[in-house]
mmCIF file of C-alpha atoms and ligand atoms in Angstrom:
data_model
loop_
_atom_site.group_PDB
_atom_site.id
_atom_site.type_symbol
_atom_site.label_atom_id
_atom_site.label_comp_id
_atom_site.label_asym_id
_atom_site.label_seq_id
_atom_site.Cartn_x
_atom_site.Cartn_y
_atom_site.Cartn_z
ATOM 1 C CA MET G 1 -2.025 -2.140 -4.767
ATOM 2 C CA SER G 2 -2.432 0.504 -7.454
ATOM 3 C CA ALA G 3 -3.232 -0.598 -10.975
ATOM 4 C CA GLY G 4 -0.088 -1.278 -12.930
ATOM 5 C CA THR G 5 2.086 -1.810 -9.844
ATOM 6 C CA GLN G 6 3.732 -5.224 -9.575
ATOM 7 C CA ALA G 7 4.791 -6.669 -6.222
ATOM 8 C CA THR G 8 7.917 -8.804 -6.264
ATOM 9 C CA ALA G 9 8.882 -11.152 -3.444
ATOM 10 C CA PRO G 10 11.596 -9.789 -1.119
ATOM 11 C CA PRO G 11 14.874 -11.685 -0.840
ATOM 12 C CA ALA G 12 14.550 -14.727 1.482
ATOM 13 C CA LYS G 13 17.317 -14.103 4.043
ATOM 14 C CA ARG G 14 19.438 -10.994 3.954
ATOM 15 C CA PRO G 15 22.369 -9.734 5.984
ATOM 16 C CA ALA G 16 21.645 -6.740 8.252
ATOM 17 C CA VAL G 17 21.826 -3.408 6.419
ATOM 18 C CA THR G 18 24.831 -1.330 7.473
ATOM 19 C CA LEU G 19 25.971 2.221 6.757
ATOM 20 C CA SER G 20 28.589 0.897 4.336
ATOM 21 C CA LYS G 21 25.892 -1.121 2.546
ATOM 22 C CA LEU G 22 23.939 2.116 1.995
ATOM 23 C CA ALA G 23 27.070 3.888 0.695
ATOM 24 C CA GLU G 24 27.703 0.915 -1.598
ATOM 25 C CA LYS G 25 24.138 1.089 -2.913
ATOM 26 C CA LYS G 26 24.627 4.761 -3.757
ATOM 27 C CA ALA G 27 27.912 3.984 -5.511
ATOM 28 C CA LEU G 28 26.273 1.211 -7.535
ATOM 29 C CA GLY G 29 23.212 3.325 -8.335
ATOM 30 C CA GLU G 30 20.892 0.869 -6.526
ATOM 31 C CA PRO G 31 17.892 2.717 -5.063
ATOM 32 C CA ILE G 32 17.574 2.676 -1.257
ATOM 33 C CA VAL G 33 14.113 1.868 0.118
ATOM 34 C CA MET G 34 13.056 3.444 3.403
ATOM 35 C CA VAL G 35 9.663 3.329 5.143
ATOM 36 C CA THR G 36 8.474 4.513 8.493
ATOM 37 C CA ALA G 37 7.248 2.116 11.178
ATOM 38 C CA TYR G 38 6.007 2.851 14.665
ATOM 39 C CA ASP G 39 5.290 -0.479 16.315
ATOM 40 C CA TYR G 40 5.925 -4.236 16.241
ATOM 41 C CA PRO G 41 3.486 -5.166 13.429
ATOM 42 C CA SER G 42 4.462 -2.317 11.098
ATOM 43 C CA ALA G 43 8.151 -3.144 11.645
ATOM 44 C CA GLN G 44 7.457 -6.809 10.886
ATOM 45 C CA VAL G 45 5.752 -5.757 7.642
ATOM 46 C CA ALA G 46 8.781 -3.633 6.691
ATOM 47 C CA GLU G 47 11.069 -6.566 7.505
ATOM 48 C CA ALA G 48 8.990 -9.004 5.441
ATOM 49 C CA ALA G 49 8.887 -6.564 2.503
ATOM 50 C CA GLY G 50 12.691 -6.398 2.469
ATOM 51 C CA VAL G 51 13.177 -2.630 2.881
ATOM 52 C CA ASP G 52 16.663 -1.249 3.565
ATOM 53 C CA VAL G 53 15.948 1.367 6.239
ATOM 54 C CA VAL G 54 13.135 1.756 8.766
ATOM 55 C CA LEU G 55 12.569 5.202 10.215
ATOM 56 C CA VAL G 56 10.585 5.546 13.417
ATOM 57 C CA GLY G 57 9.452 8.944 12.198
ATOM 58 C CA ASP G 58 8.008 11.650 14.365
ATOM 59 C CA SER G 59 5.185 11.498 11.803
ATOM 60 C CA GLY G 60 4.002 8.827 14.253
ATOM 61 C CA ALA G 61 2.839 11.771 16.364
ATOM 62 C CA MET G 62 0.049 12.179 13.816
ATOM 63 C CA THR G 63 -0.376 8.712 12.303
ATOM 64 C CA VAL G 64 -0.462 6.655 15.496
ATOM 65 C CA LEU G 65 -0.726 9.076 18.443
ATOM 66 C CA GLY G 66 -3.352 11.409 16.968
ATOM 67 C CA TYR G 67 -1.568 14.728 17.549
ATOM 68 C CA PRO G 68 -2.335 17.510 15.051
ATOM 69 C CA SER G 69 1.360 17.873 14.079
ATOM 70 C CA THR G 70 4.758 16.369 14.857
ATOM 71 C CA VAL G 71 5.568 19.110 17.357
ATOM 72 C CA PRO G 72 3.924 17.790 20.566
ATOM 73 C CA VAL G 73 5.385 14.266 20.585
ATOM 74 C CA SER G 74 7.796 13.705 23.475
ATOM 75 C CA LEU G 75 11.118 11.894 23.541
ATOM 76 C CA ASP G 76 9.649 9.229 25.851
ATOM 77 C CA GLU G 77 6.779 8.605 23.423
ATOM 78 C CA MET G 78 9.202 8.293 20.499
ATOM 79 C CA LEU G 79 11.367 5.878 22.497
ATOM 80 C CA MET G 80 8.378 3.661 23.223
ATOM 81 C CA LEU G 81 7.473 3.530 19.509
ATOM 82 C CA ALA G 82 11.095 2.901 18.503
ATOM 83 C CA ALA G 83 11.566 0.079 21.037
ATOM 84 C CA ALA G 84 8.429 -1.643 19.718
ATOM 85 C CA ALA G 85 9.669 -1.303 16.121
ATOM 86 C CA ARG G 86 13.064 -2.717 17.158
ATOM 87 C CA ARG G 87 11.370 -5.894 18.414
ATOM 88 C CA GLY G 88 9.897 -6.453 14.935
ATOM 89 C CA LEU G 89 13.155 -6.013 12.975
ATOM 90 C CA THR G 90 16.366 -7.856 12.281
ATOM 91 C CA THR G 91 17.545 -6.724 8.841
ATOM 92 C CA PRO G 92 16.841 -3.056 8.007
ATOM 93 C CA LEU G 93 18.860 -0.239 9.539
ATOM 94 C CA LEU G 94 16.693 1.307 12.280
ATOM 95 C CA VAL G 95 16.705 5.104 12.549
ATOM 96 C CA GLY G 96 15.001 6.948 15.422
ATOM 97 C CA ASP G 97 13.627 10.409 14.654
ATOM 98 C CA MET G 98 14.623 12.925 17.321
ATOM 99 C CA PRO G 99 11.473 14.866 18.219
ATOM 100 C CA PHE G 100 11.167 18.637 18.399
ATOM 101 C CA GLY G 101 12.711 19.932 21.630
ATOM 102 C CA SER G 102 14.980 16.927 22.203
ATOM 103 C CA TYR G 103 18.164 18.248 20.554
ATOM 104 C CA GLU G 104 18.055 21.980 19.770
ATOM 105 C CA VAL G 105 19.144 23.421 23.136
ATOM 106 C CA SER G 106 22.749 22.217 23.282
ATOM 107 C CA ASP G 107 25.158 19.560 22.037
ATOM 108 C CA GLU G 108 24.862 17.887 25.456
ATOM 109 C CA GLN G 109 21.068 17.672 25.171
ATOM 110 C CA ALA G 110 21.377 16.300 21.618
ATOM 111 C CA VAL G 111 23.921 13.620 22.580
ATOM 112 C CA ARG G 112 21.892 12.590 25.655
ATOM 113 C CA SER G 113 18.695 12.200 23.598
ATOM 114 C CA ALA G 114 20.501 10.322 20.815
ATOM 115 C CA GLN G 115 22.043 7.963 23.377
ATOM 116 C CA ARG G 116 18.572 7.142 24.694
ATOM 117 C CA PHE G 117 17.458 6.106 21.184
ATOM 118 C CA VAL G 118 20.415 3.724 20.994
ATOM 119 C CA LYS G 119 20.490 2.421 24.586
ATOM 120 C CA GLU G 120 16.780 2.256 25.415
ATOM 121 C CA ALA G 121 15.190 1.626 22.016
ATOM 122 C CA GLY G 122 17.981 -0.237 20.202
ATOM 123 C CA CYS G 123 18.168 2.188 17.255
ATOM 124 C CA ASP G 124 21.183 2.038 14.933
ATOM 125 C CA ALA G 125 21.090 5.768 14.148
ATOM 126 C CA VAL G 126 19.092 8.945 14.730
ATOM 127 C CA LYS G 127 17.643 11.614 12.443
ATOM 128 C CA LEU G 128 17.310 15.333 13.060
ATOM 129 C CA GLU G 129 15.846 18.196 11.039
ATOM 130 C CA ARG G 130 17.258 21.399 9.509
ATOM 131 C CA GLY G 131 20.719 22.763 8.843
ATOM 132 C CA GLY G 132 22.306 25.656 10.768
ATOM 133 C CA SER G 133 22.583 24.863 14.467
ATOM 134 C CA SER G 134 21.243 21.344 13.805
ATOM 135 C CA ALA G 135 24.469 20.670 11.867
ATOM 136 C CA ASP G 136 26.410 21.451 15.075
ATOM 137 C CA ARG G 137 24.147 19.070 17.004
ATOM 138 C CA ALA G 138 24.668 16.412 14.302
ATOM 139 C CA ARG G 139 28.461 16.865 14.559
ATOM 140 C CA ALA G 140 28.322 16.385 18.333
ATOM 141 C CA ILE G 141 26.170 13.232 18.064
ATOM 142 C CA VAL G 142 28.421 11.769 15.360
ATOM 143 C CA ALA G 143 31.475 12.538 17.562
ATOM 144 C CA SER G 144 29.772 10.586 20.376
ATOM 145 C CA GLY G 145 29.684 7.522 18.122
ATOM 146 C CA ILE G 146 26.087 7.593 16.934
ATOM 147 C CA PRO G 147 25.335 7.796 13.188
ATOM 148 C CA VAL G 148 23.079 10.690 12.153
ATOM 149 C CA MET G 149 20.725 11.159 9.206
ATOM 150 C CA GLY G 150 19.961 14.807 8.295
ATOM 151 C CA HIS G 151 16.672 16.158 6.928
ATOM 152 C CA VAL G 152 16.315 19.310 4.791
ATOM 153 C CA GLY G 153 13.721 21.052 2.625
ATOM 154 C CA LEU G 154 10.323 20.851 4.281
ATOM 155 C CA THR G 155 11.140 20.192 7.926
ATOM 156 C CA PRO G 156 7.765 19.607 9.618
ATOM 157 C CA GLN G 157 9.025 20.388 13.144
ATOM 158 C CA THR G 158 9.537 24.004 12.043
ATOM 159 C CA ALA G 159 6.802 24.163 9.406
ATOM 160 C CA THR G 160 5.310 27.307 10.965
ATOM 161 C CA ALA G 161 8.554 29.213 10.428
ATOM 162 C CA LEU G 162 8.659 27.898 6.836
ATOM 163 C CA GLY G 163 5.190 29.273 6.084
ATOM 164 C CA GLY G 164 3.322 25.991 6.555
ATOM 165 C CA TYR G 165 3.477 22.506 5.065
ATOM 166 C CA ARG G 166 4.576 23.570 1.620
ATOM 167 C CA SER G 167 7.345 22.671 -0.789
ATOM 168 C CA GLN G 168 10.661 24.409 -0.205
ATOM 169 C CA GLY G 169 13.469 25.687 -2.411
ATOM 170 C CA ARG G 170 11.355 26.842 -5.319
ATOM 171 C CA THR G 171 13.366 30.014 -5.922
ATOM 172 C CA ALA G 172 17.103 29.950 -6.693
ATOM 173 C CA ASP G 173 17.898 31.777 -3.428
ATOM 174 C CA ARG G 174 15.838 29.461 -1.285
ATOM 175 C CA ALA G 175 17.186 26.403 -3.189
ATOM 176 C CA LEU G 176 20.696 27.607 -2.355
ATOM 177 C CA GLU G 177 19.741 27.768 1.346
ATOM 178 C CA VAL G 178 18.466 24.183 1.204
ATOM 179 C CA THR G 179 21.701 23.187 -0.554
ATOM 180 C CA ARG G 180 23.799 24.892 2.120
ATOM 181 C CA ASP G 181 21.841 23.059 4.819
ATOM 182 C CA ALA G 182 22.511 19.756 3.056
ATOM 183 C CA ILE G 183 26.222 20.446 2.617
ATOM 184 C CA GLY G 184 26.484 21.589 6.267
ATOM 185 C CA LEU G 185 24.924 18.319 7.467
ATOM 186 C CA GLU G 186 27.163 16.257 5.198
ATOM 187 C CA ASP G 187 30.228 18.153 6.501
ATOM 188 C CA ALA G 188 29.004 17.469 10.048
ATOM 189 C CA GLY G 189 29.331 13.743 9.336
ATOM 190 C CA CYS G 190 25.748 12.685 8.527
ATOM 191 C CA PHE G 191 25.711 9.302 6.783
ATOM 192 C CA ALA G 192 22.595 10.143 4.738
ATOM 193 C CA LEU G 193 20.136 12.967 4.130
ATOM 194 C CA VAL G 194 16.386 13.205 3.617
ATOM 195 C CA PHE G 195 15.200 15.767 1.055
ATOM 196 C CA GLU G 196 11.517 16.515 1.666
ATOM 197 C CA ALA G 197 9.169 18.401 -0.660
ATOM 198 C CA VAL G 198 11.716 20.143 -2.864
ATOM 199 C CA PRO G 199 11.619 20.599 -6.652
ATOM 200 C CA SER G 200 13.039 17.769 -8.764
ATOM 201 C CA ASP G 201 15.317 20.334 -10.461
ATOM 202 C CA LEU G 202 16.956 21.143 -7.125
ATOM 203 C CA THR G 203 17.483 17.434 -6.432
ATOM 204 C CA GLU G 204 18.955 16.840 -9.890
ATOM 205 C CA LEU G 205 21.432 19.686 -9.474
ATOM 206 C CA VAL G 206 22.421 19.049 -5.850
ATOM 207 C CA VAL G 207 22.466 15.257 -5.320
ATOM 208 C CA PRO G 208 25.504 14.768 -7.620
ATOM 209 C CA ARG G 209 27.394 17.271 -5.435
ATOM 210 C CA LEU G 210 26.803 15.207 -2.289
ATOM 211 C CA GLU G 211 28.786 12.130 -1.324
ATOM 212 C CA VAL G 212 26.251 10.649 1.094
ATOM 213 C CA PRO G 213 23.012 8.948 -0.006
ATOM 214 C CA VAL G 214 20.022 11.252 -0.379
ATOM 215 C CA ILE G 215 16.613 9.722 0.326
ATOM 216 C CA GLY G 216 13.733 11.680 -1.110
ATOM 217 C CA ILE G 217 10.121 12.224 -0.139
ATOM 218 C CA GLY G 218 8.510 14.556 -2.638
ATOM 219 C CA ALA G 219 11.960 15.344 -4.049
ATOM 220 C CA GLY G 220 11.599 13.770 -7.483
ATOM 221 C CA PRO G 221 13.322 10.741 -9.009
ATOM 222 C CA ALA G 222 16.959 11.916 -8.896
ATOM 223 C CA THR G 223 17.620 10.853 -5.302
ATOM 224 C CA ASP G 224 19.515 7.745 -4.152
ATOM 225 C CA GLY G 225 16.355 6.335 -2.574
ATOM 226 C CA GLN G 226 12.778 7.056 -1.591
ATOM 227 C CA VAL G 227 10.858 7.065 1.680
ATOM 228 C CA LEU G 228 7.129 7.120 2.341
ATOM 229 C CA VAL G 229 5.154 7.142 5.556
ATOM 230 C CA PHE G 230 3.796 3.632 6.251
ATOM 231 C CA HIS G 231 0.243 4.819 6.937
ATOM 232 C CA ASP G 232 0.202 6.982 3.781
ATOM 233 C CA LEU G 233 1.471 4.339 1.396
ATOM 234 C CA LEU G 234 -0.881 1.668 2.732
ATOM 235 C CA GLY G 235 -3.904 3.960 3.028
ATOM 236 C CA ILE G 236 -4.263 3.570 6.793
ATOM 237 C CA TYR G 237 -4.145 7.255 7.745
ATOM 238 C CA ASP G 238 -7.347 9.199 7.255
ATOM 239 C CA GLY G 239 -5.811 12.699 7.340
ATOM 240 C CA HIS G 240 -4.591 14.926 4.515
ATOM 241 C CA ALA G 241 -2.130 13.255 2.119
ATOM 242 C CA ALA G 242 0.595 15.324 0.463
ATOM 243 C CA ARG G 243 0.964 15.485 -3.329
ATOM 244 C CA PHE G 244 3.937 13.112 -3.258
ATOM 245 C CA VAL G 245 2.056 10.253 -1.589
ATOM 246 C CA LYS G 246 1.337 7.244 -3.758
ATOM 247 C CA ARG G 247 -1.086 4.726 -2.285
ATOM 248 C CA TYR G 248 -0.181 1.052 -2.575
ATOM 249 C CA GLY G 249 -3.084 -0.221 -0.482
ATOM 250 C CA GLU G 250 -6.429 0.699 1.077
ATOM 251 C CA VAL G 251 -5.791 -0.907 4.447
ATOM 252 C CA ARG G 252 -7.995 1.463 6.466
ATOM 253 C CA LYS G 253 -10.982 0.508 4.347
ATOM 254 C CA ALA G 254 -10.168 -3.197 4.814
ATOM 255 C CA MET G 255 -9.939 -2.636 8.603
ATOM 256 C CA VAL G 256 -13.211 -0.686 8.806
ATOM 257 C CA ASP G 257 -14.937 -3.338 6.652
ATOM 258 C CA GLY G 258 -13.615 -6.101 8.919
ATOM 259 C CA VAL G 259 -14.707 -4.475 12.180
ATOM 260 C CA THR G 260 -18.083 -3.552 10.662
ATOM 261 C CA ALA G 261 -18.642 -7.186 9.621
ATOM 262 C CA PHE G 262 -17.685 -8.363 13.137
ATOM 263 C CA ALA G 263 -20.124 -5.907 14.714
ATOM 264 C CA ALA G 264 -22.916 -7.085 12.392
ATOM 265 C CA ASP G 265 -22.181 -10.762 13.168
ATOM 266 C CA VAL G 266 -22.280 -10.101 16.931
ATOM 267 C CA ARG G 267 -25.512 -8.139 16.692
ATOM 268 C CA GLU G 268 -27.145 -10.820 14.507
ATOM 269 C CA ARG G 269 -25.732 -13.621 16.730
ATOM 270 C CA ARG G 270 -23.840 -15.122 13.775
ATOM 271 C CA TYR G 271 -20.613 -15.086 15.796
ATOM 272 C CA PRO G 272 -19.262 -17.166 17.505
ATOM 273 C CA GLU G 273 -19.948 -20.392 15.658
ATOM 274 C CA PRO G 274 -19.171 -23.900 17.005
ATOM 275 C CA GLU G 275 -15.619 -23.840 15.597
ATOM 276 C CA HIS G 276 -14.863 -20.710 17.660
ATOM 277 C CA SER G 277 -16.031 -22.284 20.958
ATOM 278 C CA TYR G 278 -14.601 -24.673 23.549
ATOM 279 C CA THR G 279 -16.467 -27.803 24.731
ATOM 280 C CA MET G 280 -16.630 -30.018 27.838
ATOM 281 C CA ALA G 281 -16.996 -33.813 27.769
ATOM 282 C CA PRO G 282 -20.721 -34.744 28.186
ATOM 283 C CA ASP G 283 -20.057 -36.547 31.528
ATOM 284 C CA GLU G 284 -18.308 -33.407 32.867
ATOM 285 C CA VAL G 285 -21.301 -31.326 31.815
ATOM 286 C CA ALA G 286 -23.626 -33.740 33.637
ATOM 287 C CA ARG G 287 -21.421 -33.606 36.765
ATOM 288 C CA LEU G 288 -21.364 -29.811 36.648
ATOM 289 C CA ARG G 289 -25.174 -29.738 36.461
ATOM 290 C CA GLY G 290 -25.278 -31.820 39.629
ATOM 291 C CA LEU G 291 -22.743 -29.603 41.406
ATOM 292 C CA LEU G 292 -24.643 -26.461 40.434
ATOM 293 C CA GLU G 293 -27.858 -27.904 41.878
ATOM 294 C CA GLU G 294 -26.123 -28.287 45.223
ATOM 295 C CA ILE G 295 -25.243 -24.604 45.594
HETATM 296 O O1 KIV Q 1 8.740 11.627 10.422
HETATM 297 C C1 KIV Q 1 8.810 11.165 9.278
HETATM 298 O O2 KIV Q 1 8.042 10.290 8.876
HETATM 299 C C2 KIV Q 1 9.849 11.683 8.402
HETATM 300 C C3 KIV Q 1 9.853 11.216 6.983
HETATM 301 C C4 KIV Q 1 8.836 11.966 6.231
HETATM 302 C C5 KIV Q 1 11.188 11.329 6.363
HETATM 303 O O3 KIV Q 1 10.642 12.461 8.808
#
């Protein structure tokens, strides 16, 4: 935990988080907490910490699957991660991130992929990136009965077209484009939006014009909630961390220290000790000696 940060215990037993609960939180001005998770243990941690929304982000392509970007991850890989996360959760809303190439071609493709997140992985909702044609895809998925979260600003699946992994909307014209994307996704029926890597000024001016909750990552404090990538916030991921990442743990260091200590104990024959071993009754040992002599 960073200096000056205080952990408070999560509520003991909470009702499952619903879309109306998120809308209510926005109305009451209560910040929404979202984290990513990609497997059973990370989902269990999110559950125990009492977060509101868990996103099985396609950032898992990099943080857990080792790809250089989010682009290569397949729908089947995302479904496997999402199904594992589902098994670790009961309370937070679970959102599956639709990977690049799983929704852009047609409304039919988008609905089919979204249905797989719900049927095969048990997700409550899906997320997709960008405005424009993605708003049409979002409308089609919403019409099929599946809630959709939109994502504007820096959209990593199309980072190359945006000029790289850099903040978006820093000129008035480009900020207006981001705003139009957000409004288009809200009009398409999205229940919430992610604003990624946009100036705080843009967020301050645009969030009050939107009815749905806006969850920010590098979008300043004026959003209705915040999301961070699990491996970034806990210091598990060794790759580049964006400016907006705040570290609340150094878990990778703790893991490397633990495995290093294990390796040293094995090499120095300090492990296992008697309490880590099983025993036989002395008469059974004696009988075994006799049996071994016979063969
Ligand atoms: O994939 C992801 O982790 C995301 C979050 C950054 C919102 O899309």
